[in-house]
Amino acid sequence: MARLAPAATAVMVLATIVSVAAGLQAINVTTMSFEEGYAPLFGHDNILRSADDRTVSLLLDRTTGSGFISSAMYQHGLFSASIKLPSDYTAGASSPSMLTSNADVFEKRHDELDFEFLGNIRGKPWRVQTNVYGNGSVSRGREERYVLPFDPTTEFHRYSILWTPSAVAFYVDDVPVREVRRSPAMGGDFPSKPMSLYATVWDASNWATSGGKYKVNYRYGPFVASFTDLALAGCRVDQPGIRMTMMPPAGEVESYRRCAAAEERLRAADVAVMTLEKQQAMRRFREQFMVYSYCYDTLRYPVPFPECDVVESERRRFKDSGHLRFALRRGQQRRRGGRHQGRRGTREHVVAS
């Protein structure tokens, strides 16, 4: 396995700065080495690990992409990594994706939670997409897209997925950007079966940038996405068939009890409590940076999904296609002294898409 020199990361300091600026407490996670929680998935020669095994880089070149997977499946949990994206022209490259899934175990009824970075044309703002699938509900995509309020190629930024029995939340640098609360009307659309964590980079020319308009140009490769501060918190599941919503068979009782206790600890943790401050920060982020929401896409879904909190004042900002009606303003991506300028920085227009 090829190895890189140790990467110096100030991500925890940066995360604290961002959280303080937003008035939020930094997410407290215990990080691990790659060997402690993960294994290569594909493109082994394109997976580069640092000497201390705490930073891993995934490469996409003309031969292949690459990816890794958690060594175990988890029944609910907090999945987090600090990621630095490839720079320059990266259109058409899904670079990278961080997701939880159980498609290899539950064929045709899998669950999935996605962070997908959609590739970028030089000079344009980066977009990230989140998505939620439950029980094979791939025909009912719950996509939302956001423009990132910083340049994700110059420094590491932390992306986290929180999955509990009652809600899914996506975080960017400790700021919640989306929450999907479970409701009886969702039925099996809410993910409920054990999942693994995946990180990948691959050629997504057919859809990743402007719906496939811009393809991967390998003249700018190889494309490198780096991960550090890897964190997995939850209940490791040895038997993927474990049932958490009913009394399990005798052979699974101990696993059931262990996971039930882990879920209680997770739900009681600060990260799982959606305080008023978090709700306000999430609303500000979505008002400033969300460019597409399935909840407002009445062309695909004339009847809103049961978990959608349709706000009339917000709905008027979106077309029937779910995209913004107008150009979105965001803070410039430049930093000063290693700190985000955020809302105090220079403003600029970007085209919502």
Short mmCIF file of C-alpha atoms in Angstrom, two decimals:
data_model
loop_
_atom_site.label_atom_id
_atom_site.label_comp_id
_atom_site.label_asym_id
_atom_site.label_seq_id
_atom_site.Cartn_x
_atom_site.Cartn_y
_atom_site.Cartn_z
CA MET A 1 0.00 0.00 0.00
CA ALA A 2 1.44 3.39 -1.01
CA ARG A 3 1.70 5.92 1.79
CA LEU A 4 1.77 9.68 2.04
CA ALA A 5 3.68 11.90 4.41
CA PRO A 6 1.65 12.79 7.54
CA ALA A 7 -0.94 15.47 6.78
CA ALA A 8 -1.04 18.41 9.16
CA THR A 9 -4.67 19.18 9.89
CA ALA A 10 -6.14 21.96 11.98
CA VAL A 11 -9.66 20.70 11.45
CA MET A 12 -10.68 20.57 15.11
CA VAL A 13 -9.56 24.17 15.62
CA LEU A 14 -11.31 25.20 12.41
CA ALA A 15 -14.50 23.39 13.41
CA THR A 16 -14.46 25.17 16.75
CA ILE A 17 -14.02 28.55 15.04
CA VAL A 18 -16.93 27.89 12.69
CA SER A 19 -19.15 26.62 15.51
CA VAL A 20 -18.40 29.61 17.72
CA ALA A 21 -19.13 31.95 14.80
CA ALA A 22 -22.50 30.25 14.39
CA GLY A 23 -23.14 30.23 18.14
CA LEU A 24 -23.00 26.43 18.27
CA GLN A 25 -21.08 23.93 20.34
CA ALA A 26 -18.53 21.87 18.40
CA ILE A 27 -19.45 18.22 17.85
CA ASN A 28 -17.42 16.04 20.17
CA VAL A 29 -16.20 12.91 18.38
CA THR A 30 -13.52 10.33 19.06
CA THR A 31 -11.41 9.83 15.95
CA MET A 32 -9.65 6.64 14.88
CA SER A 33 -7.00 5.39 12.50
CA PHE A 34 -8.03 3.91 9.18
CA GLU A 35 -7.06 0.40 10.30
CA GLU A 36 -9.25 0.65 13.42
CA GLY A 37 -12.49 1.16 11.55
CA TYR A 38 -12.12 0.74 7.80
CA ALA A 39 -10.92 -1.44 4.94
CA PRO A 40 -10.23 -0.80 1.21
CA LEU A 41 -13.25 -1.39 -1.02
CA PHE A 42 -12.00 -0.95 -4.60
CA GLY A 43 -9.18 0.71 -6.51
CA HIS A 44 -6.63 -0.47 -3.94
CA ASP A 45 -3.67 1.10 -5.75
CA ASN A 46 -5.48 4.45 -5.68
CA ILE A 47 -5.91 4.47 -1.89
CA LEU A 48 -3.03 6.31 -0.19
CA ARG A 49 -2.63 6.27 3.59
CA SER A 50 -0.53 8.60 5.72
CA ALA A 51 2.34 7.28 7.83
CA ASP A 52 0.26 7.61 11.02
CA ASP A 53 -2.74 5.93 9.28
CA ARG A 54 -5.10 8.75 10.28
CA THR A 55 -5.44 10.37 6.85
CA VAL A 56 -6.42 8.53 3.69
CA SER A 57 -6.59 9.89 0.14
CA LEU A 58 -8.75 8.48 -2.64
CA LEU A 59 -7.64 8.94 -6.25
CA LEU A 60 -9.59 8.91 -9.50
CA ASP A 61 -7.53 8.50 -12.67
CA ARG A 62 -8.03 7.06 -16.14
CA THR A 63 -7.79 3.50 -14.82
CA THR A 64 -10.18 3.56 -11.86
CA GLY A 65 -11.67 5.40 -8.95
CA SER A 66 -11.32 4.17 -5.37
CA GLY A 67 -13.18 3.74 -2.13
CA PHE A 68 -13.20 2.34 1.38
CA ILE A 69 -15.81 0.85 3.69
CA SER A 70 -16.28 0.53 7.43
CA SER A 71 -15.15 -2.80 8.84
CA ALA A 72 -18.55 -3.33 10.50
CA MET A 73 -22.19 -2.42 10.01
CA TYR A 74 -23.90 -0.10 12.46
CA GLN A 75 -27.44 0.08 13.80
CA HIS A 76 -27.79 3.88 14.01
CA GLY A 77 -24.87 6.14 14.84
CA LEU A 78 -22.81 9.24 14.12
CA PHE A 79 -20.57 8.99 11.06
CA SER A 80 -18.10 11.81 10.55
CA ALA A 81 -15.02 12.71 8.52
CA SER A 82 -13.08 15.83 7.65
CA ILE A 83 -12.67 16.02 3.90
CA LYS A 84 -10.62 18.11 1.48
CA LEU A 85 -11.85 17.98 -2.10
CA PRO A 86 -9.85 17.94 -5.34
CA SER A 87 -8.95 21.36 -6.70
CA ASP A 88 -9.00 22.78 -10.24
CA TYR A 89 -11.43 21.40 -12.84
CA THR A 90 -13.35 18.46 -11.36
CA ALA A 91 -16.57 18.45 -13.40
CA GLY A 92 -18.13 15.03 -13.81
CA ALA A 93 -16.24 13.52 -10.88
CA SER A 94 -18.27 12.46 -7.87
CA SER A 95 -15.45 13.56 -5.62
CA PRO A 96 -16.06 12.26 -3.16
CA SER A 97 -19.20 10.67 -1.79
CA MET A 98 -19.63 9.79 1.88
CA LEU A 99 -22.62 7.61 2.51
CA THR A 100 -24.14 4.88 4.62
CA SER A 101 -25.75 1.94 2.85
CA ASN A 102 -26.68 -1.72 3.16
CA ALA A 103 -27.26 -2.44 -0.54
CA ASP A 104 -24.84 -5.38 -0.47
CA VAL A 105 -26.90 -7.13 2.21
CA PHE A 106 -30.49 -6.06 1.55
CA GLU A 107 -30.85 -6.21 -2.21
CA LYS A 108 -33.86 -4.28 -3.59
CA ARG A 109 -34.83 -3.03 -0.10
CA HIS A 110 -31.70 -1.22 0.96
CA ASP A 111 -31.37 1.94 3.06
CA GLU A 112 -28.99 4.79 2.25
CA LEU A 113 -27.91 8.22 3.54
CA ASP A 114 -25.75 10.32 1.20
CA PHE A 115 -23.34 13.23 1.15
CA GLU A 116 -22.44 13.66 -2.56
CA PHE A 117 -20.11 16.35 -3.92
CA LEU A 118 -21.15 17.07 -7.47
CA GLY A 119 -17.92 18.00 -9.24
CA ASN A 120 -16.95 21.52 -10.17
CA ILE A 121 -15.95 23.77 -13.06
CA ARG A 122 -13.00 26.02 -12.18
CA GLY A 123 -14.19 29.28 -10.65
CA LYS A 124 -17.70 28.05 -9.88
CA PRO A 125 -18.94 27.33 -6.34
CA TRP A 126 -19.00 23.75 -5.08
CA ARG A 127 -22.34 22.08 -4.46
CA VAL A 128 -23.11 19.22 -2.12
CA GLN A 129 -26.18 16.99 -2.28
CA THR A 130 -27.80 15.05 0.55
CA ASN A 131 -30.22 12.20 0.02
CA VAL A 132 -32.23 9.71 2.07
CA TYR A 133 -33.51 6.31 0.96
CA GLY A 134 -35.36 3.71 3.00
CA ASN A 135 -36.26 0.12 2.17
CA GLY A 136 -35.34 0.44 -1.50
CA SER A 137 -37.26 3.69 -2.07
CA VAL A 138 -34.96 4.74 -4.94
CA SER A 139 -37.90 5.99 -7.04
CA ARG A 140 -38.64 8.56 -4.33
CA GLY A 141 -35.39 10.48 -4.14
CA ARG A 142 -35.23 12.95 -1.28
CA GLU A 143 -32.46 15.12 -2.71
CA GLU A 144 -31.46 18.53 -1.43
CA ARG A 145 -28.54 20.56 -2.81
CA TYR A 146 -26.58 23.40 -1.27
CA VAL A 147 -23.82 25.75 -2.36
CA LEU A 148 -20.94 25.46 0.09
CA PRO A 149 -20.10 28.82 1.75
CA PHE A 150 -16.36 28.13 1.59
CA ASP A 151 -13.76 26.65 -0.74
CA PRO A 152 -13.69 22.93 0.20
CA THR A 153 -10.45 22.35 -1.73
CA THR A 154 -8.10 24.48 0.39
CA GLU A 155 -8.74 23.10 3.89
CA PHE A 156 -10.40 20.17 5.60
CA HIS A 157 -14.06 20.60 6.55
CA ARG A 158 -16.08 18.16 8.62
CA TYR A 159 -19.20 16.43 7.27
CA SER A 160 -21.33 14.34 9.63
CA ILE A 161 -24.37 12.08 9.33
CA LEU A 162 -26.41 11.49 12.49
CA TRP A 163 -28.84 8.57 12.30
CA THR A 164 -31.13 7.73 15.21
CA PRO A 165 -34.41 5.75 15.35
CA SER A 166 -36.34 9.02 15.19
CA ALA A 167 -34.37 11.31 12.86
CA VAL A 168 -31.57 11.78 10.35
CA ALA A 169 -29.47 14.95 10.41
CA PHE A 170 -26.68 16.16 8.14
CA TYR A 171 -24.01 18.50 9.49
CA VAL A 172 -21.40 20.68 7.77
CA ASP A 173 -18.73 21.97 10.19
CA ASP A 174 -21.02 21.38 13.18
CA VAL A 175 -23.90 23.33 11.61
CA PRO A 176 -26.99 21.19 10.89
CA VAL A 177 -28.03 21.72 7.27
CA ARG A 178 -30.88 19.21 7.10
CA GLU A 179 -33.05 17.14 9.42
CA VAL A 180 -35.50 14.41 8.40
CA ARG A 181 -37.73 13.40 11.28
CA ARG A 182 -39.38 10.01 11.18
CA SER A 183 -43.17 10.02 10.89
CA PRO A 184 -45.62 7.09 10.70
CA ALA A 185 -46.63 8.24 7.23
CA MET A 186 -43.10 7.58 5.94
CA GLY A 187 -43.52 3.87 6.56
CA GLY A 188 -40.49 1.94 5.31
CA ASP A 189 -39.04 5.02 3.63
CA PHE A 190 -37.20 5.84 6.84
CA PRO A 191 -33.90 3.88 6.99
CA SER A 192 -34.06 1.27 9.73
CA LYS A 193 -31.65 -1.58 8.93
CA PRO A 194 -27.93 -1.75 9.83
CA MET A 195 -25.65 0.08 7.42
CA SER A 196 -21.96 0.39 6.56
CA LEU A 197 -20.16 3.67 5.94
CA TYR A 198 -18.62 4.17 2.50
CA ALA A 199 -16.31 6.80 1.02
CA THR A 200 -15.72 6.81 -2.73
CA VAL A 201 -14.47 8.84 -5.67
CA TRP A 202 -15.50 7.75 -9.15
CA ASP A 203 -16.40 8.88 -12.66
CA ALA A 204 -19.95 10.27 -12.59
CA SER A 205 -19.85 12.04 -15.96
CA ASN A 206 -23.42 11.02 -16.77
CA TRP A 207 -24.98 13.05 -13.95
CA ALA A 208 -22.69 14.79 -11.43
CA THR A 209 -22.21 18.24 -13.01
CA SER A 210 -25.15 20.13 -14.56
CA GLY A 211 -26.99 16.86 -15.10
CA GLY A 212 -24.17 15.31 -17.12
CA LYS A 213 -23.45 18.33 -19.34
CA TYR A 214 -19.82 18.46 -18.22
CA LYS A 215 -17.74 15.26 -18.27
CA VAL A 216 -14.60 14.22 -16.44
CA ASN A 217 -11.50 15.63 -18.13
CA TYR A 218 -8.61 13.38 -17.13
CA ARG A 219 -6.13 15.96 -18.36
CA TYR A 220 -6.65 17.54 -14.92
CA GLY A 221 -6.26 14.27 -13.02
CA PRO A 222 -5.57 12.42 -10.97
CA PHE A 223 -8.37 13.78 -8.77
CA VAL A 224 -7.52 13.43 -5.07
CA ALA A 225 -9.97 13.60 -2.16
CA SER A 226 -8.46 13.36 1.33
CA PHE A 227 -10.17 12.20 4.54
CA THR A 228 -9.03 12.66 8.12
CA ASP A 229 -10.56 12.74 11.63
CA LEU A 230 -12.50 9.56 10.83
CA ALA A 231 -15.19 8.83 13.39
CA LEU A 232 -17.72 6.04 13.87
CA ALA A 233 -20.02 6.11 16.91
CA GLY A 234 -22.89 3.68 17.28
CA CYS A 235 -23.70 0.03 17.78
CA ARG A 236 -21.57 -2.38 15.73
CA VAL A 237 -23.79 -5.15 14.40
CA ASP A 238 -22.40 -8.62 13.78
CA GLN A 239 -25.70 -9.97 12.44
CA PRO A 240 -27.15 -7.57 9.83
CA GLY A 241 -30.61 -9.14 10.26
CA ILE A 242 -30.99 -7.80 13.81
CA ARG A 243 -34.47 -6.36 14.40
CA MET A 244 -34.65 -3.24 16.53
CA THR A 245 -38.39 -2.58 16.45
CA MET A 246 -39.63 -5.83 17.97
CA MET A 247 -38.47 -8.45 20.45
CA PRO A 248 -35.74 -10.42 18.64
CA PRO A 249 -35.16 -14.18 18.66
CA ALA A 250 -33.29 -15.60 21.65
CA GLY A 251 -29.98 -15.62 19.80
CA GLU A 252 -30.17 -11.87 19.17
CA VAL A 253 -31.31 -10.70 22.61
CA GLU A 254 -27.85 -9.63 23.75
CA SER A 255 -27.23 -7.70 20.53
CA TYR A 256 -30.64 -6.07 20.89
CA ARG A 257 -29.90 -4.94 24.43
CA ARG A 258 -26.44 -3.67 23.51
CA CYS A 259 -27.77 -1.65 20.58
CA ALA A 260 -30.72 -0.34 22.59
CA ALA A 261 -28.29 0.99 25.20
CA ALA A 262 -26.09 2.53 22.50
CA GLU A 263 -29.11 4.22 20.94
CA GLU A 264 -30.11 5.75 24.27
CA ARG A 265 -26.61 7.18 24.69
CA LEU A 266 -26.71 8.54 21.14
CA ARG A 267 -30.10 10.19 21.58
CA ALA A 268 -28.95 11.76 24.84
CA ALA A 269 -25.74 13.15 23.29
CA ASP A 270 -25.51 16.88 22.56
CA VAL A 271 -25.25 16.29 18.82
CA ALA A 272 -28.66 14.58 18.75
CA VAL A 273 -30.51 17.35 20.61
CA MET A 274 -31.89 19.85 18.10
CA THR A 275 -31.76 22.98 20.25
CA LEU A 276 -33.33 26.30 19.30
CA GLU A 277 -29.86 27.60 18.41
CA LYS A 278 -29.31 24.66 16.05
CA GLN A 279 -32.72 25.13 14.46
CA GLN A 280 -31.99 28.80 13.85
CA ALA A 281 -28.53 28.03 12.41
CA MET A 282 -30.04 25.38 10.14
CA ARG A 283 -32.72 27.77 8.91
CA ARG A 284 -30.12 30.45 8.16
CA PHE A 285 -27.97 27.97 6.24
CA ARG A 286 -30.89 26.72 4.19
CA GLU A 287 -32.13 30.24 3.43
CA GLN A 288 -28.70 31.32 2.25
CA PHE A 289 -27.30 28.23 0.54
CA MET A 290 -30.01 25.73 -0.45
CA VAL A 291 -30.49 25.68 -4.24
CA TYR A 292 -32.76 22.65 -4.68
CA SER A 293 -35.26 20.77 -2.51
CA TYR A 294 -37.42 17.80 -3.36
CA CYS A 295 -40.08 19.24 -1.05
CA TYR A 296 -40.69 22.06 -3.56
CA ASP A 297 -40.31 19.95 -6.70
CA THR A 298 -43.99 19.65 -7.60
CA LEU A 299 -43.15 18.50 -11.13
CA ARG A 300 -41.73 15.24 -9.77
CA TYR A 301 -43.87 15.04 -6.65
CA PRO A 302 -47.23 16.86 -6.89
CA VAL A 303 -48.07 15.71 -3.35
CA PRO A 304 -45.42 16.77 -0.77
CA PHE A 305 -43.70 14.03 1.18
CA PRO A 306 -45.03 13.54 4.72
CA GLU A 307 -41.78 14.68 6.35
CA CYS A 308 -41.64 17.93 4.35
CA ASP A 309 -42.14 21.08 6.40
CA VAL A 310 -43.43 23.31 3.62
CA VAL A 311 -42.99 26.95 4.60
CA GLU A 312 -45.01 29.20 2.29
CA SER A 313 -42.56 32.10 2.41
CA GLU A 314 -39.78 29.66 1.54
CA ARG A 315 -41.78 27.85 -1.12
CA ARG A 316 -42.21 31.06 -3.11
CA ARG A 317 -38.44 31.23 -3.58
CA PHE A 318 -38.44 27.99 -5.59
CA LYS A 319 -39.69 27.06 -9.03
CA ASP A 320 -42.04 24.15 -9.59
CA SER A 321 -38.90 22.18 -10.47
CA GLY A 322 -37.60 22.63 -6.92
CA HIS A 323 -34.77 24.96 -8.01
CA LEU A 324 -34.35 28.54 -6.85
CA ARG A 325 -36.07 31.23 -8.90
CA PHE A 326 -33.19 33.69 -8.63
CA ALA A 327 -29.45 34.02 -8.15
CA LEU A 328 -28.17 33.08 -4.72
CA ARG A 329 -25.80 35.25 -2.73
CA ARG A 330 -23.07 33.67 -0.70
CA GLY A 331 -19.94 34.70 1.18
CA GLN A 332 -16.72 34.71 -0.80
CA GLN A 333 -14.58 31.62 -0.37
CA ARG A 334 -11.47 33.56 0.62
CA ARG A 335 -10.26 33.32 4.21
CA ARG A 336 -8.40 35.80 6.31
CA GLY A 337 -6.02 34.51 8.96
CA GLY A 338 -7.39 30.97 8.62
CA ARG A 339 -10.87 32.09 9.66
CA HIS A 340 -14.08 32.04 7.68
CA GLN A 341 -15.33 35.49 6.70
CA GLY A 342 -18.85 34.04 6.70
CA ARG A 343 -21.66 36.57 6.64
CA ARG A 344 -19.24 39.43 7.31
CA GLY A 345 -17.23 38.70 4.15
CA THR A 346 -17.58 40.21 0.71
CA ARG A 347 -20.74 39.10 -1.06
CA GLU A 348 -20.98 37.81 -4.59
CA HIS A 349 -23.64 36.40 -6.92
CA VAL A 350 -23.71 32.80 -8.05
CA VAL A 351 -26.21 31.19 -10.35
CA ALA A 352 -28.55 28.79 -8.60
CA SER A 353 -28.83 25.44 -10.33
#
